[in-house]
């Protein structure tokens, strides 16, 4: 196993709400796709920054200097995490949604109305509507949606390839579907985008806590993710290639900086969120130090924190693959979802392709309403899951306005999965 028992306990200890909620109720938190729990040093760093550097940047007194340094350190931490070339390529904003709208306005200024944008049928609406808005305003001719292989819940790559032509100016894709858990073949898609010199944009919000993300290896032009899906409080980050950040003209007030990142940032920064994201990176660096002996040769091309963060995320990904396997095939004396005939799973179930999915599973139980499933899981098993619409376009494609979803991250355990599976199996047998 990638994470030793002792390390799992230590990880859970730094997430104060991993085992119980604030009322003291023991529960397994399986709603991470909606928002992850916050790691304690991120929350503490946020509180300290809130008190010690509540002043705005740019003045000579201590609070202001600390605010400036805190923001710079946060940007550097994200730079290392994404293997970005410099902190000036990291823009912060309120949410991925606001950052993508801002980006779409800036890109829209470059378009003539004859171009097209290619995206997919399994995006979050955050990566749909900023582009549809450009179409609505006549800035692009059409937003094109690549189909899914519906049975397995993966992208139809032939269709995606067909949609990209010489008029394609933007190819914008999610790192992983937040309904299906499927990871997009980003490197392949990036190459298709480059062939026609289109901007290649990645919505990494769902995939970010599940594995390494490397903007230079992906050769993407922009990538967005959100702190609240990565063990931090809210606040989101957009990486952009230096030349684009220099050249594009975002909507801004005239007195705001004319150079990136400030050129793209609406209003003053919240320094406390930068302190928090640095806290997350410290957590990941600590995980790396715990597992590093398993990585003698890998990631040698990266230095210091860049290497360590890759190792941490790689180890997390390997550990989480065990979750996907256990959820599908069972763990200990609990049967897997594949053993429960009344359960329908949306997304990849092929055990040879587990590296192509995150441990995010949407499913239904024959003849059992979604609320009943969620209530049973919560009351009988202490499983915090959700039934709903996750703003995923895929839910509209599958015509599932409401679906039960579980999504796990590295502080979850196989024991929790066992409880989940047994509780769900009990429900299947009762109905
Ligand atoms: C894939 C994906 N993109 C975007 C978002 C929205 O992010 P934000 O709330 O930061 O705008 C989500 C949230 O669930 C998501 O899963």
PDB file of N, CA, C and O in Angstrom, residues 3-60:
ATOM      1  N   UNK A   3       0.345   4.339   1.151  1.00  0.00           N
ATOM      2  CA  UNK A   3       0.409   5.026   2.444  1.00  0.00           C
ATOM      3  C   UNK A   3       0.369   3.980   3.560  1.00  0.00           C
ATOM      4  O   UNK A   3      -0.569   3.185   3.632  1.00  0.00           O
ATOM      5  N   UNK A   4       1.359   4.022   4.444  1.00  0.00           N
ATOM      6  CA  UNK A   4       1.351   3.088   5.584  1.00  0.00           C
ATOM      7  C   UNK A   4       0.269   3.512   6.579  1.00  0.00           C
ATOM      8  O   UNK A   4      -0.089   4.693   6.657  1.00  0.00           O
ATOM      9  N   UNK A   5      -0.209   2.511   7.345  1.00  0.00           N
ATOM     10  CA  UNK A   5      -1.261   2.771   8.344  1.00  0.00           C
ATOM     11  C   UNK A   5      -0.975   4.016   9.182  1.00  0.00           C
ATOM     12  O   UNK A   5      -1.829   4.862   9.403  1.00  0.00           O
ATOM     13  N   UNK A   6       0.282   4.083   9.631  1.00  0.00           N
ATOM     14  CA  UNK A   6       0.663   5.183  10.523  1.00  0.00           C
ATOM     15  C   UNK A   6       0.507   6.543   9.815  1.00  0.00           C
ATOM     16  O   UNK A   6       0.009   7.505  10.407  1.00  0.00           O
ATOM     17  N   UNK A   7       0.894   6.569   8.552  1.00  0.00           N
ATOM     18  CA  UNK A   7       0.796   7.829   7.798  1.00  0.00           C
ATOM     19  C   UNK A   7      -0.671   8.221   7.609  1.00  0.00           C
ATOM     20  O   UNK A   7      -1.032   9.399   7.722  1.00  0.00           O
ATOM     21  N   UNK A   8      -1.506   7.218   7.352  1.00  0.00           N
ATOM     22  CA  UNK A   8      -2.943   7.519   7.176  1.00  0.00           C
ATOM     23  C   UNK A   8      -3.484   8.170   8.450  1.00  0.00           C
ATOM     24  O   UNK A   8      -4.186   9.184   8.395  1.00  0.00           O
ATOM     25  N   UNK A   9      -3.101   7.613   9.602  1.00  0.00           N
ATOM     26  CA  UNK A   9      -3.561   8.204  10.877  1.00  0.00           C
ATOM     27  C   UNK A   9      -3.033   9.624  11.037  1.00  0.00           C
ATOM     28  O   UNK A   9      -3.748  10.520  11.495  1.00  0.00           O
ATOM     29  N   UNK A  10      -1.770   9.804  10.641  1.00  0.00           N
ATOM     30  CA  UNK A  10      -1.182  11.146  10.783  1.00  0.00           C
ATOM     31  C   UNK A  10      -1.864  12.148   9.856  1.00  0.00           C
ATOM     32  O   UNK A  10      -2.099  13.291  10.243  1.00  0.00           O
ATOM     33  N   UNK A  11      -2.187  11.701   8.664  1.00  0.00           N
ATOM     34  CA  UNK A  11      -2.892  12.600   7.728  1.00  0.00           C
ATOM     35  C   UNK A  11      -4.250  12.974   8.313  1.00  0.00           C
ATOM     36  O   UNK A  11      -4.647  14.137   8.330  1.00  0.00           O
ATOM     37  N   UNK A  12      -4.947  11.993   8.833  1.00  0.00           N
ATOM     38  CA  UNK A  12      -6.281  12.272   9.384  1.00  0.00           C
ATOM     39  C   UNK A  12      -6.200  13.202  10.592  1.00  0.00           C
ATOM     40  O   UNK A  12      -7.089  14.015  10.823  1.00  0.00           O
ATOM     41  N   UNK A  13      -5.077  13.099  11.300  1.00  0.00           N
ATOM     42  CA  UNK A  13      -4.922  13.958  12.483  1.00  0.00           C
ATOM     43  C   UNK A  13      -4.771  15.433  12.100  1.00  0.00           C
ATOM     44  O   UNK A  13      -5.132  16.314  12.882  1.00  0.00           O
ATOM     45  N   UNK A  14      -4.251  15.722  10.898  1.00  0.00           N
ATOM     46  CA  UNK A  14      -4.103  17.144  10.534  1.00  0.00           C
ATOM     47  C   UNK A  14      -5.342  17.683   9.797  1.00  0.00           C
ATOM     48  O   UNK A  14      -5.362  18.838   9.393  1.00  0.00           O
ATOM     49  N   UNK A  15      -6.335  16.837   9.629  1.00  0.00           N
ATOM     50  CA  UNK A  15      -7.640  17.311   9.162  1.00  0.00           C
ATOM     51  C   UNK A  15      -8.594  17.169  10.353  1.00  0.00           C
ATOM     52  O   UNK A  15      -9.153  16.087  10.580  1.00  0.00           O
ATOM     53  N   UNK A  16      -8.768  18.242  11.125  1.00  0.00           N
ATOM     54  CA  UNK A  16      -9.529  18.119  12.369  1.00  0.00           C
ATOM     55  C   UNK A  16     -10.942  17.563  12.169  1.00  0.00           C
ATOM     56  O   UNK A  16     -11.539  17.051  13.108  1.00  0.00           O
ATOM     57  N   UNK A  17     -11.473  17.657  10.968  1.00  0.00           N
ATOM     58  CA  UNK A  17     -12.826  17.145  10.723  1.00  0.00           C
ATOM     59  C   UNK A  17     -12.823  15.877   9.869  1.00  0.00           C
ATOM     60  O   UNK A  17     -13.848  15.523   9.297  1.00  0.00           O
ATOM     61  N   UNK A  18     -11.713  15.192   9.812  1.00  0.00           N
ATOM     62  CA  UNK A  18     -11.685  13.956   9.005  1.00  0.00           C
ATOM     63  C   UNK A  18     -12.515  12.853   9.648  1.00  0.00           C
ATOM     64  O   UNK A  18     -13.195  12.096   8.958  1.00  0.00           O
ATOM     65  N   UNK A  19     -12.476  12.774  10.968  1.00  0.00           N
ATOM     66  CA  UNK A  19     -13.148  11.650  11.642  1.00  0.00           C
ATOM     67  C   UNK A  19     -14.543  12.032  12.132  1.00  0.00           C
ATOM     68  O   UNK A  19     -15.501  11.287  11.928  1.00  0.00           O
ATOM     69  N   UNK A  20     -14.639  13.188  12.762  1.00  0.00           N
ATOM     70  CA  UNK A  20     -15.958  13.615  13.276  1.00  0.00           C
ATOM     71  C   UNK A  20     -16.289  14.998  12.739  1.00  0.00           C
ATOM     72  O   UNK A  20     -15.382  15.772  12.406  1.00  0.00           O
ATOM     73  N   UNK A  21     -17.574  15.327  12.703  1.00  0.00           N
ATOM     74  CA  UNK A  21     -17.940  16.692  12.335  1.00  0.00           C
ATOM     75  C   UNK A  21     -17.891  17.580  13.583  1.00  0.00           C
ATOM     76  O   UNK A  21     -17.539  17.112  14.670  1.00  0.00           O
ATOM     77  N   UNK A  22     -18.275  18.843  13.457  1.00  0.00           N
ATOM     78  CA  UNK A  22     -18.111  19.773  14.581  1.00  0.00           C
ATOM     79  C   UNK A  22     -19.032  19.447  15.766  1.00  0.00           C
ATOM     80  O   UNK A  22     -18.828  19.912  16.868  1.00  0.00           O
ATOM     81  N   UNK A  23     -20.058  18.605  15.534  1.00  0.00           N
ATOM     82  CA  UNK A  23     -20.941  18.226  16.650  1.00  0.00           C
ATOM     83  C   UNK A  23     -20.381  17.014  17.386  1.00  0.00           C
ATOM     84  O   UNK A  23     -20.941  16.559  18.362  1.00  0.00           O
ATOM     85  N   UNK A  24     -19.307  16.459  16.858  1.00  0.00           N
ATOM     86  CA  UNK A  24     -18.728  15.257  17.470  1.00  0.00           C
ATOM     87  C   UNK A  24     -19.230  13.983  16.811  1.00  0.00           C
ATOM     88  O   UNK A  24     -18.858  12.878  17.201  1.00  0.00           O
ATOM     89  N   UNK A  25     -20.073  14.124  15.796  1.00  0.00           N
ATOM     90  CA  UNK A  25     -20.599  12.935  15.130  1.00  0.00           C
ATOM     91  C   UNK A  25     -19.518  12.300  14.240  1.00  0.00           C
ATOM     92  O   UNK A  25     -18.952  12.963  13.373  1.00  0.00           O
ATOM     93  N   UNK A  26     -19.288  11.000  14.489  1.00  0.00           N
ATOM     94  CA  UNK A  26     -18.327  10.277  13.660  1.00  0.00           C
ATOM     95  C   UNK A  26     -18.965  10.103  12.274  1.00  0.00           C
ATOM     96  O   UNK A  26     -20.110   9.702  12.159  1.00  0.00           O
ATOM     97  N   UNK A  27     -18.224  10.415  11.272  1.00  0.00           N
ATOM     98  CA  UNK A  27     -18.761  10.231   9.921  1.00  0.00           C
ATOM     99  C   UNK A  27     -17.606  10.152   8.918  1.00  0.00           C
ATOM    100  O   UNK A  27     -16.484  10.568   9.186  1.00  0.00           O
ATOM    101  N   UNK A  28     -17.941   9.584   7.759  1.00  0.00           N
ATOM    102  CA  UNK A  28     -16.960   9.530   6.666  1.00  0.00           C
ATOM    103  C   UNK A  28     -17.342  10.610   5.672  1.00  0.00           C
ATOM    104  O   UNK A  28     -18.477  10.635   5.180  1.00  0.00           O
ATOM    105  N   UNK A  29     -16.422  11.496   5.382  1.00  0.00           N
ATOM    106  CA  UNK A  29     -16.733  12.623   4.503  1.00  0.00           C
ATOM    107  C   UNK A  29     -16.485  12.225   3.055  1.00  0.00           C
ATOM    108  O   UNK A  29     -15.340  12.124   2.621  1.00  0.00           O
ATOM    109  N   UNK A  30     -17.573  11.988   2.325  1.00  0.00           N
ATOM    110  CA  UNK A  30     -17.487  11.518   0.937  1.00  0.00           C
ATOM    111  C   UNK A  30     -18.039  12.566  -0.041  1.00  0.00           C
ATOM    112  O   UNK A  30     -18.445  12.228  -1.140  1.00  0.00           O
ATOM    113  N   UNK A  31     -18.042  13.828   0.382  1.00  0.00           N
ATOM    114  CA  UNK A  31     -18.599  14.890  -0.476  1.00  0.00           C
ATOM    115  C   UNK A  31     -17.493  15.839  -0.943  1.00  0.00           C
ATOM    116  O   UNK A  31     -17.698  17.032  -1.125  1.00  0.00           O
ATOM    117  N   UNK A  32     -16.307  15.292  -1.136  1.00  0.00           N
ATOM    118  CA  UNK A  32     -15.139  16.130  -1.433  1.00  0.00           C
ATOM    119  C   UNK A  32     -15.187  16.792  -2.795  1.00  0.00           C
ATOM    120  O   UNK A  32     -14.532  17.803  -3.016  1.00  0.00           O
ATOM    121  N   UNK A  33     -15.953  16.207  -3.716  1.00  0.00           N
ATOM    122  CA  UNK A  33     -16.072  16.815  -5.044  1.00  0.00           C
ATOM    123  C   UNK A  33     -16.795  18.154  -4.963  1.00  0.00           C
ATOM    124  O   UNK A  33     -16.677  18.995  -5.851  1.00  0.00           O
ATOM    125  N   UNK A  34     -17.561  18.337  -3.908  1.00  0.00           N
ATOM    126  CA  UNK A  34     -18.265  19.610  -3.719  1.00  0.00           C
ATOM    127  C   UNK A  34     -17.356  20.609  -3.004  1.00  0.00           C
ATOM    128  O   UNK A  34     -17.270  21.767  -3.386  1.00  0.00           O
ATOM    129  N   UNK A  35     -16.692  20.150  -1.959  1.00  0.00           N
ATOM    130  CA  UNK A  35     -15.678  20.965  -1.268  1.00  0.00           C
ATOM    131  C   UNK A  35     -14.917  20.026  -0.337  1.00  0.00           C
ATOM    132  O   UNK A  35     -15.534  19.218   0.359  1.00  0.00           O
ATOM    133  N   UNK A  36     -13.606  20.166  -0.300  1.00  0.00           N
ATOM    134  CA  UNK A  36     -12.823  19.316   0.608  1.00  0.00           C
ATOM    135  C   UNK A  36     -12.785  19.943   1.999  1.00  0.00           C
ATOM    136  O   UNK A  36     -13.060  21.135   2.167  1.00  0.00           O
ATOM    137  N   UNK A  37     -12.418  19.141   2.976  1.00  0.00           N
ATOM    138  CA  UNK A  37     -12.155  19.662   4.315  1.00  0.00           C
ATOM    139  C   UNK A  37     -10.865  20.471   4.265  1.00  0.00           C
ATOM    140  O   UNK A  37     -10.021  20.270   3.380  1.00  0.00           O
ATOM    141  N   UNK A  38     -10.712  21.359   5.256  1.00  0.00           N
ATOM    142  CA  UNK A  38      -9.522  22.228   5.271  1.00  0.00           C
ATOM    143  C   UNK A  38      -8.467  21.619   6.198  1.00  0.00           C
ATOM    144  O   UNK A  38      -8.771  21.178   7.302  1.00  0.00           O
ATOM    145  N   UNK A  39      -7.225  21.607   5.715  1.00  0.00           N
ATOM    146  CA  UNK A  39      -6.131  21.066   6.517  1.00  0.00           C
ATOM    147  C   UNK A  39      -5.783  22.091   7.610  1.00  0.00           C
ATOM    148  O   UNK A  39      -5.862  23.295   7.384  1.00  0.00           O
ATOM    149  N   UNK A  40      -5.407  21.594   8.809  1.00  0.00           N
ATOM    150  CA  UNK A  40      -5.335  22.532   9.944  1.00  0.00           C
ATOM    151  C   UNK A  40      -4.327  23.654   9.750  1.00  0.00           C
ATOM    152  O   UNK A  40      -4.590  24.794  10.090  1.00  0.00           O
ATOM    153  N   UNK A  41      -3.153  23.375   9.145  1.00  0.00           N
ATOM    154  CA  UNK A  41      -2.201  24.492   9.045  1.00  0.00           C
ATOM    155  C   UNK A  41      -2.626  25.531   8.006  1.00  0.00           C
ATOM    156  O   UNK A  41      -2.207  26.685   8.092  1.00  0.00           O
ATOM    157  N   UNK A  42      -3.508  25.151   7.077  1.00  0.00           N
ATOM    158  CA  UNK A  42      -4.050  26.159   6.160  1.00  0.00           C
ATOM    159  C   UNK A  42      -5.007  27.080   6.919  1.00  0.00           C
ATOM    160  O   UNK A  42      -4.941  28.307   6.788  1.00  0.00           O
ATOM    161  N   UNK A  43      -5.868  26.475   7.729  1.00  0.00           N
ATOM    162  CA  UNK A  43      -6.835  27.284   8.490  1.00  0.00           C
ATOM    163  C   UNK A  43      -6.114  28.174   9.498  1.00  0.00           C
ATOM    164  O   UNK A  43      -6.457  29.352   9.670  1.00  0.00           O
ATOM    165  N   UNK A  44      -5.081  27.618  10.141  1.00  0.00           N
ATOM    166  CA  UNK A  44      -4.354  28.408  11.143  1.00  0.00           C
ATOM    167  C   UNK A  44      -3.579  29.545  10.471  1.00  0.00           C
ATOM    168  O   UNK A  44      -3.567  30.667  10.954  1.00  0.00           O
ATOM    169  N   UNK A  45      -2.940  29.228   9.347  1.00  0.00           N
ATOM    170  CA  UNK A  45      -2.174  30.268   8.634  1.00  0.00           C
ATOM    171  C   UNK A  45      -3.115  31.377   8.172  1.00  0.00           C
ATOM    172  O   UNK A  45      -2.768  32.560   8.217  1.00  0.00           O
ATOM    173  N   UNK A  46      -4.298  30.978   7.763  1.00  0.00           N
ATOM    174  CA  UNK A  46      -5.280  31.972   7.323  1.00  0.00           C
ATOM    175  C   UNK A  46      -5.646  32.901   8.492  1.00  0.00           C
ATOM    176  O   UNK A  46      -5.651  34.122   8.347  1.00  0.00           O
ATOM    177  N   UNK A  47      -5.894  32.301   9.675  1.00  0.00           N
ATOM    178  CA  UNK A  47      -6.301  33.107  10.839  1.00  0.00           C
ATOM    179  C   UNK A  47      -5.173  34.048  11.267  1.00  0.00           C
ATOM    180  O   UNK A  47      -5.416  35.226  11.557  1.00  0.00           O
ATOM    181  N   UNK A  48      -3.934  33.541  11.252  1.00  0.00           N
ATOM    182  CA  UNK A  48      -2.798  34.377  11.671  1.00  0.00           C
ATOM    183  C   UNK A  48      -2.626  35.536  10.691  1.00  0.00           C
ATOM    184  O   UNK A  48      -2.445  36.688  11.099  1.00  0.00           O
ATOM    185  N   UNK A  49      -2.709  35.227   9.406  1.00  0.00           N
ATOM    186  CA  UNK A  49      -2.549  36.286   8.393  1.00  0.00           C
ATOM    187  C   UNK A  49      -3.662  37.318   8.529  1.00  0.00           C
ATOM    188  O   UNK A  49      -3.439  38.523   8.403  1.00  0.00           O
ATOM    189  N   UNK A  50      -4.859  36.821   8.809  1.00  0.00           N
ATOM    190  CA  UNK A  50      -6.001  37.716   8.959  1.00  0.00           C
ATOM    191  C   UNK A  50      -5.718  38.759  10.045  1.00  0.00           C
ATOM    192  O   UNK A  50      -6.039  39.936   9.910  1.00  0.00           O
ATOM    193  N   UNK A  51      -5.073  38.300  11.125  1.00  0.00           N
ATOM    194  CA  UNK A  51      -4.820  39.200  12.255  1.00  0.00           C
ATOM    195  C   UNK A  51      -3.536  40.025  12.043  1.00  0.00           C
ATOM    196  O   UNK A  51      -3.525  41.230  12.243  1.00  0.00           O
ATOM    197  N   UNK A  52      -2.470  39.354  11.591  1.00  0.00           N
ATOM    198  CA  UNK A  52      -1.172  40.042  11.538  1.00  0.00           C
ATOM    199  C   UNK A  52      -0.969  40.925  10.325  1.00  0.00           C
ATOM    200  O   UNK A  52      -0.196  41.867  10.389  1.00  0.00           O
ATOM    201  N   UNK A  53      -1.609  40.595   9.224  1.00  0.00           N
ATOM    202  CA  UNK A  53      -1.367  41.447   8.042  1.00  0.00           C
ATOM    203  C   UNK A  53      -2.676  41.836   7.383  1.00  0.00           C
ATOM    204  O   UNK A  53      -2.905  41.600   6.208  1.00  0.00           O
ATOM    205  N   UNK A  54      -3.526  42.446   8.192  1.00  0.00           N
ATOM    206  CA  UNK A  54      -4.827  42.829   7.658  1.00  0.00           C
ATOM    207  C   UNK A  54      -4.737  44.094   6.799  1.00  0.00           C
ATOM    208  O   UNK A  54      -5.697  44.463   6.151  1.00  0.00           O
ATOM    209  N   UNK A  55      -3.568  44.744   6.789  1.00  0.00           N
ATOM    210  CA  UNK A  55      -3.422  45.965   5.982  1.00  0.00           C
ATOM    211  C   UNK A  55      -3.284  45.633   4.505  1.00  0.00           C
ATOM    212  O   UNK A  55      -2.962  44.497   4.142  1.00  0.00           O
ATOM    213  N   UNK A  56      -3.500  46.635   3.688  1.00  0.00           N
ATOM    214  CA  UNK A  56      -3.318  46.432   2.253  1.00  0.00           C
ATOM    215  C   UNK A  56      -1.830  46.521   1.888  1.00  0.00           C
ATOM    216  O   UNK A  56      -1.033  47.104   2.625  1.00  0.00           O
ATOM    217  N   UNK A  57      -1.493  45.940   0.762  1.00  0.00           N
ATOM    218  CA  UNK A  57      -0.082  45.882   0.320  1.00  0.00           C
ATOM    219  C   UNK A  57       0.440  47.278  -0.059  1.00  0.00           C
ATOM    220  O   UNK A  57      -0.341  48.201  -0.264  1.00  0.00           O
ATOM    221  N   UNK A  58       1.758  47.392  -0.144  1.00  0.00           N
ATOM    222  CA  UNK A  58       2.358  48.568  -0.782  1.00  0.00           C
ATOM    223  C   UNK A  58       2.776  49.702   0.134  1.00  0.00           C
ATOM    224  O   UNK A  58       3.255  50.721  -0.346  1.00  0.00           O
ATOM    225  N   UNK A  59       2.608  49.545   1.460  1.00  0.00           N
ATOM    226  CA  UNK A  59       3.041  50.608   2.382  1.00  0.00           C
ATOM    227  C   UNK A  59       4.292  50.146   3.133  1.00  0.00           C
ATOM    228  O   UNK A  59       4.718  48.987   3.006  1.00  0.00           O
ATOM    229  N   UNK A  60       4.870  51.042   3.956  1.00  0.00           N
ATOM    230  CA  UNK A  60       6.161  50.714   4.587  1.00  0.00           C
ATOM    231  C   UNK A  60       6.016  50.050   5.954  1.00  0.00           C
ATOM    232  O   UNK A  60       6.963  49.492   6.470  1.00  0.00           O
TER     233      UNK A  60
END
